[in-house]
Amino acid sequence: MKKRILIIDDEENIRFSFENFLSDEGYDIVTAKDYDEALAVISGGSIDLIYADIILGGKTGIDILREVKWRNLSTPVIMITGAPDIETALEALRLGAFDYISKPVRQKTLMHVTKIGLMYKALVDEKEKYRLNLAAIFKSVKDAIITVDKELTVLEVNEAAKSICDLTRNAIGMPLSSFPRYCNGQCLDVVKKTIEEKQPGEVRRIECKRKHHLHQVVNVTTYPLLDNRGAVLVVRDETHLADLERDMR
């Protein structure tokens, strides 16, 4: 599928030149002469890269940049201007512009910046796809999953952690040691050991003493995070199995 690039400039010759150069390279080009036209294009479909002139009549390229960021789009925005200004450039970069180039723009420069911008977009999209896949897996697992950093600060918890460990997403950013211990600290001990020794750990058949689950039985498994950044704590509720075994006895 062709990459779609939006050119926003109030000068027709600039739009024409950019469109010709980029079309010859096989890109699908859309142009807009002002803020309103650009907004309609952005609202109408996926854009892989945006070139926006700083001066656009009553609005500016900075306004386009703000709109892209407000919509949480991953599309890189490259600012172009005929009057380079260090303060404007810094403002654009501070707001998240991918790059900032001055007129007249050479064809070689345009091709290079376009290639780099599209590579960045592809990387961001791939990372987001990977993140969403992990999030879906994380959410669907029935075991409680809790990740902590080296200081035992909670980084993430899944939904199952609420019913099994009484932990919700409110726990993120707080020390794992600050929460009530229902098993004499065995969960915390095995996490600490995993972080220190950088080796997986396991404790089976821990009996918890939660207020509403006095006879809850769980298995705890821990794994070190990559680059020794912390650990993953997986807690599996084995209460039903333990009850069946007790009934059989």
Coordinates of N, CA and C in Angstrom, one line a residue:
M1 N 0.8 -1.2 0.0 CA 0.0 0.0 0.0 C 0.9 1.3 0.0
K2 N 0.5 2.2 -0.8 CA 1.3 3.5 -0.9 C 1.2 4.2 0.4
K3 N 2.3 4.9 0.8 CA 2.3 5.7 1.9 C 1.6 7.1 1.6
R4 N 0.8 7.5 2.5 CA 0.0 8.7 2.2 C 0.6 9.9 2.9
I5 N 0.9 11.0 2.1 CA 1.6 12.2 2.7 C 0.7 13.4 2.4
L6 N 0.6 14.2 3.5 CA -0.2 15.4 3.4 C 0.7 16.6 3.4
I7 N 0.6 17.5 2.3 CA 1.4 18.7 2.2 C 0.5 19.9 2.5
I8 N 0.8 20.7 3.5 CA 0.0 21.8 3.9 C 0.8 23.1 3.7
D9 N 0.4 23.9 2.7 CA 1.2 25.2 2.4 C 0.2 26.1 1.7
D10 N 0.3 27.4 2.0 CA -0.6 28.4 1.3 C 0.0 28.8 0.0
E11 N 1.2 28.4 -0.3 CA 1.8 28.7 -1.6 C 1.6 27.5 -2.6
E12 N 0.9 27.8 -3.7 CA 0.6 26.8 -4.6 C 1.8 26.1 -5.3
N13 N 2.8 26.9 -5.5 CA 4.0 26.4 -6.2 C 4.7 25.4 -5.3
I14 N 4.7 25.6 -4.0 CA 5.3 24.7 -3.0 C 4.5 23.4 -3.0
R15 N 3.2 23.5 -2.9 CA 2.4 22.3 -3.0 C 2.6 21.5 -4.2
F16 N 2.7 22.2 -5.4 CA 2.9 21.6 -6.7 C 4.3 20.9 -6.7
S17 N 5.3 21.6 -6.2 CA 6.7 21.0 -6.3 C 6.8 19.8 -5.4
F18 N 6.3 19.9 -4.2 CA 6.3 18.7 -3.2 C 5.6 17.5 -3.8
E19 N 4.4 17.8 -4.4 CA 3.6 16.7 -4.9 C 4.3 16.0 -6.1
N20 N 4.9 16.8 -7.0 CA 5.6 16.2 -8.1 C 6.8 15.4 -7.6
F21 N 7.6 15.9 -6.8 CA 8.8 15.2 -6.3 C 8.4 13.9 -5.6
L22 N 7.4 14.0 -4.7 CA 7.0 12.8 -3.9 C 6.2 11.8 -4.7
S23 N 5.4 12.3 -5.6 CA 4.6 11.3 -6.5 C 5.5 10.5 -7.3
D24 N 6.6 11.1 -7.8 CA 7.5 10.4 -8.6 C 8.2 9.3 -7.9
E25 N 8.2 9.4 -6.5 CA 8.8 8.3 -5.7 C 7.8 7.2 -5.3
G26 N 6.6 7.4 -5.8 CA 5.6 6.4 -5.6 C 4.7 6.6 -4.3
Y27 N 4.7 7.8 -3.8 CA 3.9 8.1 -2.6 C 2.5 8.7 -3.1
D28 N 1.5 8.4 -2.3 CA 0.2 9.0 -2.5 C 0.1 10.4 -1.8
I29 N -0.1 11.4 -2.6 CA 0.0 12.8 -2.1 C -1.3 13.5 -2.0
V30 N -1.6 14.1 -0.9 CA -2.8 14.9 -0.7 C -2.3 16.3 -0.3
T31 N -2.9 17.4 -0.8 CA -2.5 18.7 -0.5 C -3.6 19.5 0.2
A32 N -3.2 20.5 0.9 CA -4.2 21.5 1.5 C -3.5 22.8 1.6
K33 N -4.3 23.9 1.3 CA -3.8 25.2 1.3 C -3.9 26.0 2.6
D34 N -4.8 25.4 3.6 CA -4.9 26.1 4.8 C -5.3 25.1 5.9
Y35 N -5.5 25.6 7.1 CA -5.7 24.8 8.3 C -7.0 24.0 8.2
D36 N -8.1 24.6 7.7 CA -9.4 23.9 7.6 C -9.3 22.8 6.6
E37 N -8.7 23.0 5.4 CA -8.6 21.9 4.5 C -7.7 20.8 5.0
A38 N -6.7 21.1 5.7 CA -5.8 20.1 6.3 C -6.6 19.3 7.3
L39 N -7.4 20.0 8.2 CA -8.1 19.3 9.2 C -9.1 18.3 8.6
A40 N -9.7 18.7 7.5 CA -10.7 17.8 6.8 C -10.0 16.5 6.3
V41 N -8.8 16.7 5.8 CA -8.0 15.5 5.3 C -7.6 14.6 6.4
I42 N -7.1 15.2 7.5 CA -6.7 14.4 8.7 C -7.9 13.7 9.3
S43 N -9.0 14.3 9.3 CA -10.2 13.7 9.8 C -10.7 12.6 8.9
G44 N -10.4 12.7 7.6 CA -11.0 11.8 6.7 C -10.3 10.4 6.5
G45 N -9.1 10.3 7.0 CA -8.4 9.0 6.8 C -7.0 9.0 7.3
S46 N -6.4 7.9 7.1 CA -5.0 7.7 7.6 C -4.0 8.5 6.8
I47 N -3.1 9.2 7.5 CA -2.0 9.9 6.9 C -0.7 9.4 7.6
D48 N 0.3 9.1 6.7 CA 1.5 8.5 7.2 C 2.6 9.6 7.6
L49 N 2.5 10.8 6.9 CA 3.4 11.8 7.2 C 2.8 13.2 6.8
I50 N 3.1 14.2 7.5 CA 2.6 15.5 7.3 C 3.7 16.6 7.2
Y51 N 3.7 17.3 6.1 CA 4.5 18.5 5.9 C 3.6 19.7 6.1
A52 N 3.9 20.6 7.1 CA 3.1 21.7 7.4 C 3.9 23.0 7.5
D53 N 3.5 24.0 6.7 CA 4.1 25.3 6.7 C 3.8 26.0 8.0
I54 N 4.7 26.8 8.5 CA 4.5 27.5 9.7 C 3.4 28.5 9.6
I55 N 3.4 29.3 8.5 CA 2.4 30.3 8.3 C 1.3 29.8 7.4
L56 N 0.1 29.8 7.9 CA -1.1 29.4 7.2 C -2.3 30.3 7.3
G57 N -2.1 31.6 7.0 CA -3.1 32.5 7.1 C -3.4 32.8 8.5
G58 N -4.7 32.6 9.0 CA -5.0 32.9 10.3 C -4.5 31.8 11.3
K59 N -4.2 30.7 10.8 CA -3.6 29.6 11.7 C -2.2 29.4 11.3
T60 N -1.5 28.4 12.0 CA -0.1 28.1 11.8 C 0.1 26.6 11.7
G61 N 1.3 26.2 11.3 CA 1.6 24.8 11.3 C 1.7 24.3 12.7
I62 N 2.0 25.2 13.7 CA 2.0 24.8 15.1 C 0.6 24.3 15.5
D63 N -0.4 25.0 15.0 CA -1.8 24.6 15.3 C -2.1 23.2 14.8
I64 N -1.6 22.9 13.6 CA -1.7 21.5 13.0 C -1.0 20.5 13.9
L65 N 0.1 20.8 14.3 CA 0.9 20.0 15.2 C 0.1 19.7 16.5
R66 N -0.4 20.7 17.1 CA -1.2 20.6 18.3 C -2.4 19.7 18.1
E67 N -3.0 19.8 16.9 CA -4.2 19.0 16.6 C -3.8 17.5 16.5
V68 N -2.7 17.3 15.8 CA -2.3 15.9 15.6 C -2.0 15.3 17.0
K69 N -1.3 16.0 17.9 CA -1.0 15.5 19.2 C -2.2 15.3 20.0
W70 N -3.2 16.2 19.9 CA -4.4 16.2 20.7 C -5.2 14.9 20.3
R71 N -5.1 14.6 19.0 CA -5.8 13.4 18.5 C -5.0 12.1 18.8
N72 N -3.9 12.2 19.4 CA -3.0 11.1 19.7 C -2.7 10.3 18.5
L73 N -2.4 11.0 17.4 CA -2.0 10.3 16.2 C -0.5 10.1 16.2
S74 N 0.0 9.0 15.6 CA 1.4 8.7 15.5 C 2.1 9.3 14.3
T75 N 1.3 10.1 13.5 CA 1.8 10.6 12.3 C 2.9 11.7 12.6
P76 N 4.1 11.5 12.0 CA 5.2 12.5 12.2 C 4.8 13.8 11.5
V77 N 5.1 15.0 12.1 CA 4.8 16.3 11.5 C 6.1 17.0 11.3
I78 N 6.4 17.4 10.0 CA 7.6 18.1 9.7 C 7.3 19.5 9.3
M79 N 7.8 20.5 10.0 CA 7.5 21.9 9.8 C 8.4 22.4 8.7
I80 N 7.8 23.3 7.9 CA 8.6 24.0 6.8 C 8.3 25.5 6.9
T81 N 9.3 26.3 6.6 CA 9.1 27.7 6.7 C 10.1 28.4 5.8
G82 N 9.7 29.6 5.3 CA 10.6 30.4 4.5 C 11.3 31.4 5.3
A83 N 11.0 31.5 6.6 CA 11.7 32.5 7.5 C 12.1 31.8 8.8
P84 N 13.3 31.1 8.7 CA 13.8 30.3 9.9 C 13.9 31.2 11.1
D85 N 13.4 30.7 12.2 CA 13.4 31.4 13.5 C 13.7 30.4 14.6
I86 N 14.7 30.6 15.4 CA 15.1 29.6 16.4 C 14.1 29.4 17.4
E87 N 13.3 30.5 17.8 CA 12.3 30.3 18.8 C 11.1 29.4 18.3
T88 N 10.8 29.7 17.0 CA 9.7 28.9 16.4 C 10.1 27.5 16.3
A89 N 11.4 27.3 15.9 CA 11.9 25.9 15.7 C 11.8 25.2 17.0
L90 N 12.3 25.8 18.1 CA 12.3 25.2 19.4 C 10.9 24.9 19.9
E91 N 10.0 25.8 19.6 CA 8.6 25.6 20.0 C 8.0 24.4 19.3
A92 N 8.3 24.3 18.0 CA 7.8 23.1 17.2 C 8.3 21.8 17.7
L93 N 9.6 21.8 18.0 CA 10.3 20.6 18.5 C 9.8 20.2 19.9
R94 N 9.6 21.3 20.7 CA 9.1 21.0 22.1 C 7.7 20.4 22.0
L95 N 6.9 20.8 21.1 CA 5.5 20.2 20.9 C 5.5 18.9 20.2
G96 N 6.6 18.4 19.8 CA 6.7 17.1 19.2 C 6.8 17.0 17.7
A97 N 7.2 18.1 17.1 CA 7.5 18.0 15.6 C 8.6 17.0 15.4
F98 N 8.5 16.3 14.3 CA 9.5 15.3 14.0 C 10.8 16.0 13.5
D99 N 10.6 17.0 12.7 CA 11.8 17.7 12.1 C 11.3 19.1 11.7
Y100 N 12.3 19.9 11.3 CA 12.0 21.4 10.9 C 13.0 21.7 9.8
I101 N 12.4 22.0 8.6 CA 13.3 22.4 7.5 C 12.9 23.7 6.9
S102 N 13.9 24.4 6.3 CA 13.7 25.7 5.7 C 13.5 25.7 4.2
K103 N 12.8 26.7 3.7 CA 12.7 26.9 2.3 C 13.9 27.7 1.8
P104 N 14.3 27.5 0.6 CA 13.8 26.5 -0.4 C 14.3 25.1 0.0
V105 N 13.4 24.2 -0.2 CA 13.7 22.8 0.2 C 14.3 22.1 -1.0
R106 N 15.5 21.5 -0.9 CA 16.1 20.8 -2.0 C 15.4 19.4 -2.1
Q107 N 15.3 18.9 -3.4 CA 14.7 17.7 -3.6 C 15.4 16.5 -2.8
K108 N 16.7 16.6 -2.8 CA 17.5 15.5 -2.1 C 17.1 15.6 -0.6
T109 N 17.0 16.8 0.0 CA 16.7 16.9 1.4 C 15.3 16.4 1.6
L110 N 14.3 16.8 0.7 CA 12.9 16.3 0.9 C 12.8 14.8 0.9
M111 N 13.5 14.2 0.0 CA 13.5 12.7 -0.1 C 14.1 12.1 1.1
H112 N 15.2 12.6 1.6 CA 15.8 12.1 2.8 C 15.0 12.2 4.0
V113 N 14.4 13.4 4.3 CA 13.6 13.6 5.4 C 12.3 12.8 5.4
T114 N 11.8 12.6 4.2 CA 10.5 11.8 4.0 C 10.8 10.4 4.3
K115 N 11.9 9.8 3.8 CA 12.3 8.5 4.1 C 12.5 8.2 5.6
I116 N 13.2 9.1 6.3 CA 13.4 8.9 7.7 C 12.1 9.1 8.5
G117 N 11.2 10.0 8.1 CA 9.9 10.2 8.8 C 9.0 9.0 8.6
L118 N 9.0 8.4 7.4 CA 8.2 7.2 7.2 C 8.7 6.0 8.0
M119 N 10.0 5.9 8.0 CA 10.7 4.8 8.8 C 10.3 4.9 10.3
Y120 N 10.3 6.1 10.8 CA 9.9 6.4 12.2 C 8.4 6.0 12.4
K121 N 7.6 6.4 11.5 CA 6.1 6.1 11.6 C 5.9 4.5 11.6
A122 N 6.7 3.8 10.7 CA 6.5 2.4 10.7 C 7.0 1.7 12.0
L123 N 8.0 2.3 12.6 CA 8.5 1.8 13.9 C 7.5 2.0 15.0
V124 N 7.0 3.2 15.0 CA 6.0 3.5 16.1 C 4.8 2.6 15.9
D125 N 4.3 2.4 14.7 CA 3.1 1.6 14.5 C 3.4 0.2 14.9
E126 N 4.6 -0.3 14.6 CA 4.9 -1.7 15.0 C 5.0 -1.9 16.5
K127 N 5.5 -0.9 17.1 CA 5.6 -1.0 18.6 C 4.2 -0.9 19.2
E128 N 3.3 -0.1 18.7 CA 2.0 0.0 19.2 C 1.2 -1.3 18.9
K129 N 1.4 -1.9 17.8 CA 0.8 -3.2 17.5 C 1.3 -4.2 18.5
Y130 N 2.5 -4.2 18.8 CA 3.1 -5.2 19.7 C 2.6 -4.9 21.1
R131 N 2.5 -3.6 21.5 CA 1.9 -3.3 22.8 C 0.5 -3.7 23.0
L132 N -0.3 -3.5 21.9 CA -1.7 -3.9 22.0 C -1.9 -5.4 22.1
N133 N -1.0 -6.1 21.4 CA -1.1 -7.6 21.5 C -0.8 -8.1 22.9
L134 N 0.3 -7.5 23.5 CA 0.7 -7.8 24.8 C -0.4 -7.5 25.8
A135 N -1.1 -6.3 25.6 CA -2.1 -5.8 26.5 C -3.3 -6.8 26.4
A136 N -3.6 -7.3 25.2 CA -4.7 -8.2 25.1 C -4.4 -9.5 25.8
I137 N -3.2 -10.0 25.7 CA -2.8 -11.2 26.4 C -2.8 -11.0 27.9
F138 N -2.2 -9.9 28.3 CA -2.2 -9.6 29.7 C -3.5 -9.5 30.3
K139 N -4.5 -9.0 29.6 CA -5.9 -8.8 30.1 C -6.6 -10.1 30.2
S140 N -6.3 -11.0 29.2 CA -7.1 -12.2 29.1 C -6.7 -13.4 30.1
V141 N -5.4 -13.3 30.6 CA -4.9 -14.3 31.4 C -5.7 -14.4 32.8
K142 N -6.1 -15.5 33.2 CA -6.9 -15.7 34.4 C -6.0 -15.6 35.7
D143 N -4.7 -15.9 35.6 CA -3.8 -15.7 36.7 C -3.5 -14.3 37.0
A144 N -3.2 -13.9 38.2 CA -2.8 -12.6 38.6 C -1.4 -12.4 38.1
I145 N -1.2 -11.3 37.4 CA 0.1 -10.9 36.9 C 0.5 -9.5 37.4
I146 N 1.6 -9.4 38.1 CA 2.1 -8.2 38.7 C 3.5 -8.0 38.3
T147 N 3.9 -6.9 37.7 CA 5.3 -6.6 37.4 C 5.8 -5.5 38.3
V148 N 7.0 -5.7 38.8 CA 7.6 -4.7 39.7 C 9.0 -4.3 39.2
D149 N 9.6 -3.2 39.6 CA 10.9 -2.8 39.2 C 11.9 -3.3 40.3
K150 N 13.2 -2.9 40.2 CA 14.2 -3.4 41.1 C 13.9 -3.0 42.5
E151 N 13.2 -1.9 42.7 CA 12.9 -1.3 44.0 C 11.5 -1.9 44.5
L152 N 11.0 -2.9 43.8 CA 9.7 -3.5 44.2 C 8.5 -2.5 44.0
T153 N 8.7 -1.5 43.2 CA 7.5 -0.6 42.9 C 6.7 -1.3 41.8
V154 N 5.4 -1.3 42.0 CA 4.5 -1.9 41.1 C 4.5 -1.2 39.7
L155 N 4.7 -1.9 38.6 CA 4.7 -1.3 37.3 C 3.4 -1.5 36.6
E156 N 2.8 -2.7 36.7 CA 1.6 -3.0 36.0 C 0.9 -4.2 36.7
V157 N -0.4 -4.2 36.7 CA -1.2 -5.3 37.2 C -2.3 -5.6 36.2
N158 N -2.7 -6.9 36.1 CA -3.8 -7.2 35.2 C -5.1 -7.3 36.0
E159 N -6.2 -7.5 35.4 CA -7.5 -7.5 36.0 C -7.7 -8.6 37.0
A160 N -7.1 -9.8 36.7 CA -7.2 -10.9 37.6 C -6.6 -10.7 39.0
A161 N -5.6 -9.7 39.0 CA -4.9 -9.4 40.3 C -5.9 -8.9 41.4
K162 N -7.0 -8.3 40.9 CA -8.0 -7.8 41.9 C -8.7 -8.9 42.6
S163 N -9.1 -9.9 41.9 CA -9.9 -11.0 42.6 C -9.0 -11.9 43.4
I164 N -7.7 -12.1 42.9 CA -6.8 -13.0 43.5 C -6.0 -12.4 44.6
C165 N -5.5 -11.1 44.4 CA -4.6 -10.5 45.3 C -5.1 -9.2 45.9
D166 N -6.3 -8.8 45.6 CA -6.8 -7.5 46.1 C -6.0 -6.3 45.6
L167 N -5.4 -6.5 44.4 CA -4.6 -5.4 43.8 C -5.3 -4.9 42.6
T168 N -5.5 -3.5 42.5 CA -6.1 -2.9 41.3 C -5.0 -2.1 40.6
R169 N -5.3 -1.4 39.6 CA -4.4 -0.5 38.9 C -4.0 0.7 39.8
N170 N -4.7 0.9 40.8 CA -4.4 2.0 41.8 C -3.0 1.7 42.4
A171 N -2.6 0.4 42.4 CA -1.4 0.0 43.0 C -0.2 0.4 42.2
I172 N -0.4 0.8 40.9 CA 0.8 1.1 40.1 C 1.5 2.4 40.7
G173 N 2.8 2.2 40.8 CA 3.6 3.3 41.3 C 3.8 3.2 42.8
M174 N 3.2 2.3 43.5 CA 3.4 2.1 44.9 C 4.3 0.9 45.2
P175 N 4.9 0.9 46.4 CA 5.8 -0.3 46.7 C 4.9 -1.5 47.0
L176 N 5.3 -2.7 46.4 CA 4.6 -3.9 46.7 C 4.6 -4.3 48.2
S177 N 5.6 -3.8 48.9 CA 5.7 -4.2 50.3 C 4.7 -3.4 51.1
S178 N 4.1 -2.3 50.5 CA 3.1 -1.5 51.3 C 1.7 -2.1 51.4
F179 N 1.5 -3.2 50.7 CA 0.2 -3.8 50.7 C 0.1 -4.9 51.7
P180 N -1.1 -5.2 52.2 CA -1.3 -6.2 53.2 C -0.7 -7.6 52.8
R181 N -0.1 -8.3 53.7 CA 0.5 -9.6 53.4 C -0.4 -10.7 54.0
Y182 N -0.8 -11.6 53.1 CA -1.8 -12.6 53.6 C -1.1 -14.0 53.7
C183 N 0.2 -14.0 53.4 CA 0.9 -15.3 53.5 C 2.3 -15.2 54.1
N184 N 2.4 -14.4 55.2 CA 3.6 -14.2 55.9 C 4.7 -13.7 55.0
G185 N 4.4 -13.0 54.0 CA 5.4 -12.3 53.1 C 6.1 -13.3 52.1
Q186 N 5.5 -14.5 51.9 CA 6.2 -15.4 51.0 C 6.2 -14.9 49.6
C187 N 5.2 -14.3 49.1 CA 5.1 -13.7 47.8 C 6.3 -12.7 47.6
L188 N 6.3 -11.8 48.6 CA 7.3 -10.7 48.5 C 8.7 -11.3 48.6
D189 N 8.9 -12.3 49.4 CA 10.3 -12.9 49.6 C 10.7 -13.6 48.3
V190 N 9.8 -14.3 47.6 CA 10.3 -14.9 46.3 C 10.5 -13.9 45.2
V191 N 9.8 -12.8 45.2 CA 10.1 -11.7 44.3 C 11.4 -11.1 44.5
K192 N 11.7 -10.8 45.8 CA 13.0 -10.3 46.1 C 14.2 -11.2 45.7
K193 N 14.0 -12.5 45.9 CA 15.0 -13.4 45.6 C 15.2 -13.5 44.1
T194 N 14.2 -13.4 43.3 CA 14.3 -13.4 41.9 C 15.0 -12.2 41.4
I195 N 14.8 -11.0 41.9 CA 15.5 -9.8 41.5 C 17.0 -9.9 41.9
E196 N 17.2 -10.4 43.1 CA 18.6 -10.5 43.5 C 19.4 -11.6 42.8
E197 N 18.8 -12.7 42.5 CA 19.6 -13.8 41.9 C 19.3 -13.9 40.4
K198 N 18.4 -13.1 39.9 CA 18.1 -13.1 38.4 C 17.7 -14.4 37.9
Q199 N 17.0 -15.2 38.8 CA 16.5 -16.5 38.4 C 15.0 -16.7 38.8
P200 N 14.3 -17.5 38.0 CA 12.9 -17.7 38.3 C 12.7 -18.4 39.7
G201 N 11.6 -18.2 40.3 CA 11.3 -18.7 41.6 C 9.9 -19.3 41.6
E202 N 9.6 -20.2 42.6 CA 8.3 -20.7 42.7 C 8.0 -21.2 44.1
V203 N 6.8 -20.9 44.6 CA 6.4 -21.4 45.9 C 5.0 -21.9 45.7
R204 N 4.8 -23.2 46.1 CA 3.5 -23.8 45.8 C 2.7 -23.9 47.1
R205 N 1.4 -23.9 46.8 CA 0.4 -24.1 47.9 C 0.5 -23.1 49.1
I206 N 0.6 -21.9 48.8 CA 0.6 -20.9 49.9 C -0.9 -20.6 50.3
E207 N -1.1 -20.7 51.6 CA -2.5 -20.4 52.1 C -2.6 -19.0 52.5
C208 N -3.5 -18.3 51.8 CA -3.7 -16.8 52.1 C -4.7 -16.7 53.2
K209 N -4.8 -15.6 53.8 CA -5.8 -15.3 54.9 C -6.4 -14.0 54.6
R210 N -6.9 -13.8 53.4 CA -7.7 -12.6 53.1 C -9.0 -12.6 53.8
K211 N -9.5 -11.4 54.1 CA -10.7 -11.2 54.9 C -11.9 -12.0 54.3
H212 N -12.1 -12.0 53.0 CA -13.2 -12.6 52.4 C -12.9 -13.9 51.7
H213 N -11.6 -14.3 51.8 CA -11.1 -15.6 51.3 C -10.2 -16.3 52.2
L214 N -10.7 -16.7 53.4 CA -9.8 -17.1 54.5 C -9.0 -18.4 54.1
H215 N -9.5 -19.2 53.2 CA -8.9 -20.4 52.9 C -8.4 -20.5 51.4
Q216 N -8.0 -19.3 50.9 CA -7.5 -19.2 49.6 C -6.1 -19.9 49.5
V217 N -5.9 -20.7 48.5 CA -4.6 -21.4 48.2 C -4.1 -20.9 46.9
V218 N -2.9 -20.5 46.8 CA -2.3 -20.0 45.5 C -0.9 -20.6 45.3
N219 N -0.6 -20.7 44.0 CA 0.8 -21.0 43.6 C 1.4 -19.7 43.1
V220 N 2.7 -19.5 43.5 CA 3.4 -18.3 43.1 C 4.6 -18.6 42.2
T221 N 4.7 -17.9 41.1 CA 5.9 -18.1 40.2 C 6.4 -16.7 39.9
T222 N 7.7 -16.6 39.9 CA 8.3 -15.3 39.5 C 9.4 -15.5 38.4
Y223 N 9.5 -14.4 37.6 CA 10.5 -14.4 36.5 C 11.2 -13.1 36.5
P224 N 12.5 -13.1 36.2 CA 13.2 -11.8 36.1 C 12.8 -11.1 34.8
L225 N 12.7 -9.7 34.9 CA 12.5 -9.0 33.7 C 13.8 -8.8 32.9
L226 N 13.8 -8.5 31.6 CA 15.0 -8.4 30.9 C 15.9 -7.3 31.4
D227 N 17.2 -7.4 31.3 CA 18.2 -6.4 31.7 C 18.1 -6.1 33.2
N228 N 17.6 -7.1 34.0 CA 17.5 -7.0 35.4 C 16.7 -5.7 35.8
R229 N 15.6 -5.5 35.2 CA 14.8 -4.3 35.5 C 13.7 -4.5 36.5
G230 N 13.6 -5.8 37.0 CA 12.6 -6.1 38.0 C 12.2 -7.5 37.8
A231 N 10.9 -7.8 38.1 CA 10.4 -9.1 38.1 C 8.9 -9.2 37.8
V232 N 8.5 -10.3 37.3 CA 7.1 -10.6 37.1 C 6.6 -11.6 38.1
L233 N 5.5 -11.3 38.8 CA 4.9 -12.2 39.8 C 3.6 -12.7 39.2
V234 N 3.5 -14.1 39.1 CA 2.3 -14.7 38.6 C 1.7 -15.5 39.7
V235 N 0.5 -15.2 40.1 CA -0.2 -15.9 41.2 C -1.4 -16.6 40.6
R236 N -1.4 -18.0 40.8 CA -2.5 -18.8 40.3 C -3.3 -19.3 41.5
D237 N -4.6 -19.1 41.4 CA -5.6 -19.5 42.5 C -5.8 -21.0 42.3
E238 N -5.4 -21.7 43.3 CA -5.6 -23.2 43.4 C -6.6 -23.6 44.4
T239 N -7.4 -22.7 44.9 CA -8.3 -22.9 46.0 C -9.3 -24.1 45.6
H240 N -9.9 -24.0 44.4 CA -10.8 -25.0 44.0 C -10.2 -26.4 44.0
L241 N -9.0 -26.5 43.5 CA -8.3 -27.8 43.4 C -8.0 -28.3 44.8
A242 N -7.5 -27.4 45.7 CA -7.2 -27.7 47.1 C -8.5 -28.2 47.8
D243 N -9.6 -27.6 47.6 CA -10.9 -28.0 48.2 C -11.3 -29.4 47.7
L244 N -11.1 -29.7 46.4 CA -11.4 -31.0 45.9 C -10.5 -32.1 46.6
E245 N -9.3 -31.8 46.7 CA -8.3 -32.8 47.3 C -8.7 -33.0 48.7
R246 N -9.1 -31.9 49.4 CA -9.5 -32.1 50.8 C -10.8 -32.9 51.0
D247 N -11.7 -32.7 50.1 CA -13.0 -33.4 50.1 C -12.7 -34.9 49.8
M248 N -11.8 -35.2 48.9 CA -11.5 -36.6 48.6 C -10.8 -37.3 49.7
R249 N -10.0 -36.5 50.4 CA -9.4 -37.2 51.6 C -10.4 -37.4 52.7

